[in-house]
Tab-separated table of C-alpha atoms in Angstrom:
chain	number	residue	atom	x	y	z
A	15	MET	CA	0.071	-0.045	0.013
A	16	LEU	CA	1.207	3.437	-0.953
A	17	ASP	CA	1.840	6.093	1.813
A	18	ILE	CA	-0.925	8.594	2.029
A	19	LYS	CA	1.528	11.434	1.993
A	20	TYR	CA	3.116	10.173	-1.148
A	21	ILE	CA	-0.281	10.160	-2.686
A	22	ARG	CA	-0.999	13.671	-1.730
A	23	ASP	CA	2.204	14.917	-2.884
A	24	ASN	CA	2.080	12.941	-6.184
A	25	ALA	CA	-1.466	12.794	-7.019
A	26	ASP	CA	-0.878	13.265	-10.742
A	27	ARG	CA	1.676	10.646	-11.015
A	28	VAL	CA	-0.469	8.166	-9.072
A	29	LYS	CA	-3.460	8.926	-11.424
A	30	LYS	CA	-1.282	8.403	-14.485
A	31	GLY	CA	0.214	5.222	-13.175
A	32	ALA	CA	-3.168	3.739	-12.409
A	33	ALA	CA	-4.288	4.727	-15.988
A	34	ASP	CA	-1.250	3.101	-17.378
A	35	LYS	CA	-1.886	-0.119	-15.595
A	36	HIS	CA	-5.668	0.064	-16.533
A	37	ILE	CA	-6.630	-0.031	-13.046
A	38	SER	CA	-9.833	1.900	-11.990
A	39	CYS	CA	-9.461	3.827	-9.005
A	40	ASP	CA	-10.527	7.343	-7.705
A	41	VAL	CA	-7.645	9.261	-6.318
A	42	ASP	CA	-9.552	12.518	-6.030
A	43	ARG	CA	-12.214	10.893	-3.882
A	44	LEU	CA	-9.572	9.392	-1.660
A	45	LEU	CA	-7.928	12.761	-1.182
A	46	GLY	CA	-11.349	14.252	-0.364
A	47	VAL	CA	-11.923	11.547	2.206
A	48	ASP	CA	-8.473	11.921	3.544
A	49	ALA	CA	-9.041	15.647	4.133
A	50	ARG	CA	-12.241	15.046	6.005
A	51	ARG	CA	-10.319	12.377	8.060
A	52	ARG	CA	-7.576	14.686	9.130
A	53	GLU	CA	-10.183	17.566	9.705
A	54	LEU	CA	-12.193	15.144	12.062
A	55	GLN	CA	-8.977	14.290	13.808
A	56	LEU	CA	-8.082	17.808	14.410
A	57	GLN	CA	-11.409	18.663	15.598
A	58	MET	CA	-11.459	15.803	18.065
A	59	ASP	CA	-7.999	16.567	19.276
A	60	GLN	CA	-9.197	20.211	19.926
A	61	LEU	CA	-12.414	18.965	21.845
A	62	ARG	CA	-10.339	16.611	23.947
A	63	GLN	CA	-7.907	19.441	24.937
A	64	GLN	CA	-10.960	21.496	25.952
A	65	THR	CA	-12.084	18.322	27.990
A	66	ASN	CA	-8.845	18.257	29.765
A	67	ASP	CA	-8.699	22.046	30.390
A	68	LYS	CA	-12.325	22.398	31.565
A	69	GLY	CA	-12.090	19.190	33.749
A	70	ALA	CA	-9.022	20.752	35.395
A	71	GLN	CA	-11.117	24.018	36.027
A	72	VAL	CA	-13.960	21.918	37.591
A	73	GLY	CA	-11.413	20.539	40.069
A	74	LEU	CA	-10.161	23.860	40.912
A	75	TYR	CA	-13.694	25.268	41.487
A	76	ARG	CA	-14.281	22.414	43.959
A	77	ASN	CA	-11.182	22.991	45.735
A	78	PRO	CA	-12.078	25.272	48.831
A	79	LYS	CA	-8.527	26.421	49.447
A	80	TRP	CA	-8.218	27.623	45.730
A	81	CYS	CA	-11.747	29.177	45.864
A	82	GLU	CA	-10.947	31.034	49.101
A	83	LYS	CA	-7.753	32.478	47.341
A	84	GLN	CA	-9.721	33.655	44.594
A	85	GLY	CA	-12.279	35.361	46.939
A	86	LEU	CA	-15.107	32.999	45.611
A	87	SER	CA	-17.977	32.045	47.806
A	88	ARG	CA	-19.050	28.341	47.981
A	89	GLU	CA	-22.101	29.106	45.838
A	90	GLN	CA	-20.181	31.130	43.269
A	91	ALA	CA	-17.661	28.118	42.908
A	92	GLU	CA	-20.437	25.620	42.759
A	93	SER	CA	-22.294	27.547	40.037
A	94	GLN	CA	-19.108	27.936	37.855
A	95	ALA	CA	-18.283	24.117	38.371
A	96	ARG	CA	-21.960	23.160	37.270
A	97	SER	CA	-21.577	25.526	34.224
A	98	LEU	CA	-18.354	23.702	33.208
A	99	GLN	CA	-19.732	20.458	33.857
A	100	ASP	CA	-22.630	21.252	31.419
A	101	GLU	CA	-19.975	22.364	28.896
A	102	LEU	CA	-18.180	19.064	29.249
A	103	THR	CA	-21.351	17.302	28.639
A	104	ASP	CA	-21.875	18.892	25.492
A	105	ILE	CA	-18.226	18.556	24.225
A	106	LYS	CA	-18.504	14.854	25.003
A	107	GLN	CA	-21.613	14.620	22.914
A	108	GLN	CA	-19.826	16.499	20.038
A	109	ILE	CA	-16.880	14.106	20.394
A	110	LYS	CA	-19.180	11.116	20.111
A	111	LYS	CA	-20.729	12.394	17.034
A	112	LEU	CA	-17.354	13.107	15.393
A	113	THR	CA	-16.161	9.568	16.495
A	114	ASP	CA	-19.065	7.860	14.812
A	115	GLU	CA	-18.446	9.951	11.711
A	116	GLU	CA	-14.831	9.235	11.799
A	117	SER	CA	-15.308	5.432	12.009
A	118	ALA	CA	-17.354	5.687	8.705
A	119	VAL	CA	-14.906	7.802	7.067
A	120	LEU	CA	-11.756	5.518	8.020
A	121	GLU	CA	-13.694	2.631	6.552
A	122	GLN	CA	-13.986	4.692	3.352
A	123	PHE	CA	-10.437	5.709	3.483
A	124	ASN	CA	-9.127	2.344	4.048
A	125	SER	CA	-11.151	0.753	1.177
A	126	LEU	CA	-10.011	3.530	-1.138
A	127	MET	CA	-6.444	3.141	-0.017
A	128	LEU	CA	-6.549	-0.634	-1.094
A	129	THR	CA	-7.519	0.339	-4.666
A	130	ILE	CA	-4.515	2.588	-5.310
A	131	PRO	CA	-1.796	0.756	-7.475
A	132	GLN	CA	1.991	1.363	-7.350
A	133	PRO	CA	2.875	3.564	-10.320
A	134	PRO	CA	4.906	1.704	-12.790
A	135	ASP	CA	8.655	2.857	-13.293
A	136	PRO	CA	8.903	5.676	-15.931
A	137	ASP	CA	11.355	3.525	-17.853
A	138	VAL	CA	8.665	0.953	-18.458
A	139	PRO	CA	7.247	1.054	-22.152
A	140	MET	CA	3.420	1.202	-22.407
A	141	GLY	CA	2.006	-1.680	-24.336
A	142	GLU	CA	-1.513	-1.666	-26.129
A	143	GLY	CA	-4.351	-3.365	-24.049
A	144	GLU	CA	-3.017	-6.298	-22.374
A	145	GLY	CA	-0.097	-6.766	-24.851
A	146	GLY	CA	3.478	-5.670	-23.850
A	147	VAL	CA	6.194	-4.122	-25.915
A	148	GLU	CA	8.953	-6.380	-27.024
A	149	ILE	CA	12.340	-4.893	-26.020
A	150	ARG	CA	14.681	-7.668	-27.188
A	151	ARG	CA	14.983	-11.377	-27.990
A	152	TRP	CA	17.182	-13.960	-26.662
A	153	GLY	CA	18.119	-17.192	-28.497
A	154	GLU	CA	16.760	-18.339	-31.815
A	155	THR	CA	13.439	-17.358	-33.192
A	156	PRO	CA	10.962	-20.279	-32.398
A	157	PRO	CA	10.526	-22.334	-35.815
A	158	LYS	CA	7.216	-22.312	-37.545
A	159	LEU	CA	5.427	-25.649	-37.570
A	160	LYS	CA	5.622	-27.399	-41.016
A	161	LEU	CA	2.380	-29.314	-40.227
A	162	ASP	CA	-0.626	-28.299	-42.443
A	163	SER	CA	-3.016	-28.836	-39.541
A	164	PRO	CA	-1.236	-28.728	-36.177
A	165	LYS	CA	-2.878	-30.269	-33.220
A	166	ASP	CA	-3.418	-28.448	-29.985
A	167	HIS	CA	-2.743	-29.892	-26.558
A	168	VAL	CA	-6.406	-31.131	-26.163
A	169	GLU	CA	-6.346	-33.185	-29.317
A	170	ILE	CA	-2.796	-34.460	-28.552
A	171	GLY	CA	-3.871	-35.280	-24.971
A	172	ARG	CA	-6.941	-37.210	-26.015
A	173	GLU	CA	-5.162	-39.261	-28.568
A	174	LEU	CA	-2.457	-40.145	-26.122
A	175	ASP	CA	-5.139	-40.839	-23.474
A	176	ILE	CA	-3.572	-38.587	-21.037
A	177	ILE	CA	-6.211	-35.911	-20.591
A	178	ASP	CA	-9.900	-36.406	-19.783
A	179	LEU	CA	-11.875	-33.234	-19.804
A	180	SER	CA	-15.428	-34.631	-19.943
A	181	ARG	CA	-14.931	-36.737	-16.632
A	182	GLY	CA	-13.245	-33.735	-15.014
A	183	VAL	CA	-16.439	-31.672	-15.888
A	184	LYS	CA	-18.666	-34.567	-14.667
A	185	LEU	CA	-16.782	-34.614	-11.292
A	186	ALA	CA	-16.591	-30.758	-10.607
A	187	GLY	CA	-18.397	-28.824	-13.326
A	188	ALA	CA	-16.797	-26.614	-16.075
A	189	ARG	CA	-12.944	-25.844	-16.116
A	190	ASN	CA	-11.943	-29.045	-14.286
A	191	TYR	CA	-9.878	-31.910	-15.694
A	192	VAL	CA	-8.424	-35.250	-15.172
A	193	ILE	CA	-4.925	-35.989	-15.978
A	194	LYS	CA	-4.076	-39.827	-16.199
A	195	GLY	CA	-1.377	-42.262	-17.025
A	196	ASP	CA	1.711	-40.931	-18.530
A	197	GLY	CA	0.043	-37.443	-18.476
A	198	ALA	CA	-0.067	-37.497	-14.575
A	199	ARG	CA	3.581	-38.875	-14.502
A	200	LEU	CA	4.618	-35.899	-16.812
A	201	TYR	CA	2.599	-33.488	-14.605
A	202	GLN	CA	4.591	-34.596	-11.577
A	203	ALA	CA	7.777	-34.746	-13.453
A	204	VAL	CA	7.528	-31.069	-14.688
A	205	LEU	CA	6.796	-29.861	-11.067
A	206	ARG	CA	9.717	-32.008	-9.911
A	207	LEU	CA	11.903	-30.501	-12.405
A	208	ALA	CA	11.232	-26.932	-11.152
A	209	TYR	CA	11.530	-27.805	-7.682
A	210	ASP	CA	14.918	-29.376	-8.200
A	211	MET	CA	16.136	-26.440	-10.151
A	212	LEU	CA	15.344	-24.066	-7.428
A	213	LEU	CA	16.907	-26.448	-4.799
A	214	GLU	CA	20.141	-26.454	-6.662
A	215	ARG	CA	20.096	-22.530	-6.880
A	216	GLY	CA	20.001	-22.373	-3.079
A	217	TYR	CA	16.391	-21.627	-2.559
A	218	VAL	CA	14.714	-22.840	0.747
A	219	PRO	CA	11.743	-25.136	0.041
A	220	LEU	CA	8.437	-24.506	1.972
A	221	GLN	CA	5.352	-26.515	2.311
A	222	VAL	CA	2.720	-23.697	3.095
A	223	PRO	CA	-0.956	-23.491	3.937
A	224	VAL	CA	-3.335	-22.887	1.002
A	225	LEU	CA	-5.905	-21.729	3.285
A	226	VAL	CA	-5.003	-18.274	4.722
A	227	LYS	CA	-6.356	-15.436	6.754
A	228	GLU	CA	-7.787	-12.553	4.824
A	229	GLU	CA	-4.801	-10.348	6.049
A	230	ALA	CA	-2.500	-12.310	3.882
A	231	MET	CA	-4.858	-11.778	0.780
A	232	TYR	CA	-4.914	-8.117	1.445
A	233	GLY	CA	-1.310	-7.757	2.372
A	234	THR	CA	-0.192	-9.486	-1.081
A	235	GLY	CA	-2.537	-7.245	-3.077
A	236	TYR	CA	-4.986	-10.027	-3.988
A	237	PHE	CA	-7.783	-8.311	-2.099
A	238	PRO	CA	-9.992	-6.429	-2.514
A	239	THR	CA	-9.733	-6.184	-6.486
A	240	GLY	CA	-9.297	-9.998	-6.777
A	241	ARG	CA	-11.828	-11.026	-4.268
A	242	GLU	CA	-14.280	-12.209	-6.767
A	243	GLN	CA	-11.663	-14.627	-8.130
A	244	ALA	CA	-11.024	-16.367	-4.827
A	245	TYR	CA	-12.924	-19.069	-3.057
A	246	LEU	CA	-13.912	-18.023	0.284
A	247	CYS	CA	-14.412	-20.035	3.446
A	248	GLU	CA	-16.679	-17.504	5.250
A	249	ARG	CA	-17.466	-19.509	8.228
A	250	ASP	CA	-13.865	-19.756	9.136
A	251	ALA	CA	-12.738	-16.274	7.819
A	252	LEU	CA	-10.250	-17.878	5.591
A	253	SER	CA	-9.546	-17.935	1.713
A	254	LEU	CA	-8.042	-20.433	-0.594
A	255	VAL	CA	-5.030	-18.993	-2.340
A	256	GLY	CA	-4.716	-18.635	-6.092
A	257	THR	CA	-1.001	-19.077	-5.769
A	258	ALA	CA	1.684	-20.033	-3.064
A	259	GLU	CA	3.001	-16.409	-3.538
A	260	VAL	CA	0.354	-15.252	-0.946
A	261	PRO	CA	1.636	-17.425	2.017
A	262	VAL	CA	5.228	-17.296	1.073
A	263	THR	CA	5.268	-13.624	0.770
A	264	SER	CA	3.307	-13.276	3.917
A	265	LEU	CA	5.638	-15.333	5.892
A	266	HIS	CA	7.530	-12.477	7.495
A	267	SER	CA	4.564	-10.103	7.694
A	268	ASP	CA	4.740	-7.911	10.866
A	269	GLU	CA	8.480	-8.819	11.384
A	270	ILE	CA	11.469	-6.673	11.177
A	271	LEU	CA	14.372	-8.369	9.468
A	272	SER	CA	17.944	-7.388	9.828
A	273	GLU	CA	19.896	-6.569	6.733
A	274	SER	CA	22.445	-9.265	7.529
A	275	GLU	CA	19.486	-11.905	7.212
A	276	LEU	CA	18.723	-10.831	3.543
A	277	PRO	CA	18.214	-11.916	1.099
A	278	LYS	CA	15.839	-14.820	1.874
A	279	ARG	CA	15.138	-17.045	-1.147
A	280	TYR	CA	12.069	-19.322	-0.800
A	281	PHE	CA	9.909	-21.398	-3.004
A	282	ALA	CA	6.891	-23.626	-2.457
A	283	LEU	CA	4.946	-26.136	-4.626
A	284	SER	CA	1.205	-25.774	-3.875
A	285	THR	CA	-2.121	-26.441	-5.489
A	286	CYS	CA	-3.767	-23.136	-6.655
A	287	PHE	CA	-7.396	-22.301	-6.591
A	288	ARG	CA	-9.177	-19.642	-8.851
A	289	ARG	CA	-12.852	-18.909	-9.485
A	290	GLU	CA	-12.009	-17.391	-12.763
A	291	ALA	CA	-15.135	-15.409	-12.495
A	292	GLY	CA	-15.939	-13.346	-15.625
A	293	ALA	CA	-13.239	-15.064	-17.775
A	294	GLY	CA	-15.705	-16.459	-20.249
A	295	GLY	CA	-14.471	-16.434	-23.767
A	296	LYS	CA	-10.645	-15.715	-23.835
A	297	ASP	CA	-8.138	-18.298	-22.961
A	298	THR	CA	-10.691	-20.920	-21.508
A	299	TYR	CA	-10.187	-23.785	-23.917
A	300	GLY	CA	-8.593	-26.951	-22.646
A	301	LEU	CA	-6.204	-26.555	-19.716
A	302	TYR	CA	-6.305	-22.784	-19.659
A	303	ARG	CA	-8.049	-20.690	-16.861
A	304	VAL	CA	-9.015	-23.801	-14.814
A	305	HIS	CA	-10.174	-23.739	-11.279
A	306	LEU	CA	-7.329	-25.523	-9.777
A	307	PHE	CA	-3.838	-26.387	-10.676
A	308	ASP	CA	-0.304	-26.951	-9.090
A	309	LYS	CA	2.565	-24.682	-9.392
A	310	VAL	CA	5.995	-24.002	-8.081
A	311	GLU	CA	6.464	-20.247	-6.807
A	312	GLN	CA	9.590	-18.683	-6.032
A	313	VAL	CA	10.011	-15.428	-3.759
A	314	ILE	CA	12.806	-13.391	-2.853
A	315	VAL	CA	12.900	-11.097	0.081
């Protein structure tokens, strides 16, 4: 999450960054809510100071020695104390009203803050739509297939009897599948290849929970904008992760690490769960945009 002071001082850059990322957010509304939040805080601070001052004065008016020094009769002092007490009651009511408003304003403020994206680096070129800009190529250009009618992964999988989409749908509905025989062996082999490569490079393997608290989803940026894509276990206030990045990145949340401990290199193999709500049409054929899959995720702190 960006610092609100940074957003105040760099509103135009934050707006442009959101537009460049095609992320909808209302920076002006956030700044308006922030201004009201600070205004309420100032008003309450002033009223609390008045409460302290007037409370101290009530104590003085009810101190016989002090009143005697001031030449006040008991009746005069008591009258002044009651008047101040009435003022205190009124101030406390004002504070209660402002506190209730502040609670609503803070809820708005926090919700809006979570929608503001990190602006991209100025050197990052802007692509069109979801496409990126090619900067350079490494290695040889992929050869063109010489086949007149190349087969896709579904056709090949069915012919080899390693992919069964229809029974996956029968078991769990659309966007589910069964991998069998040599396909299942290949599936595990590819995961193991990624696992072993990261082991060789010194990364620490982790086996992490795939059901996490919502704080982890918010902290890694998957909530609130990705909430519709997550499977929620509302009764337990937990969420199934769409990637092991969530628990691995959250591993050191609320901790302070010394520089000597860094960098920390982790990886985890986990099942990933995604609702893919609203993903109809594009990239939904075969084993794309499915509801669950396994993946090796690497994270460097």
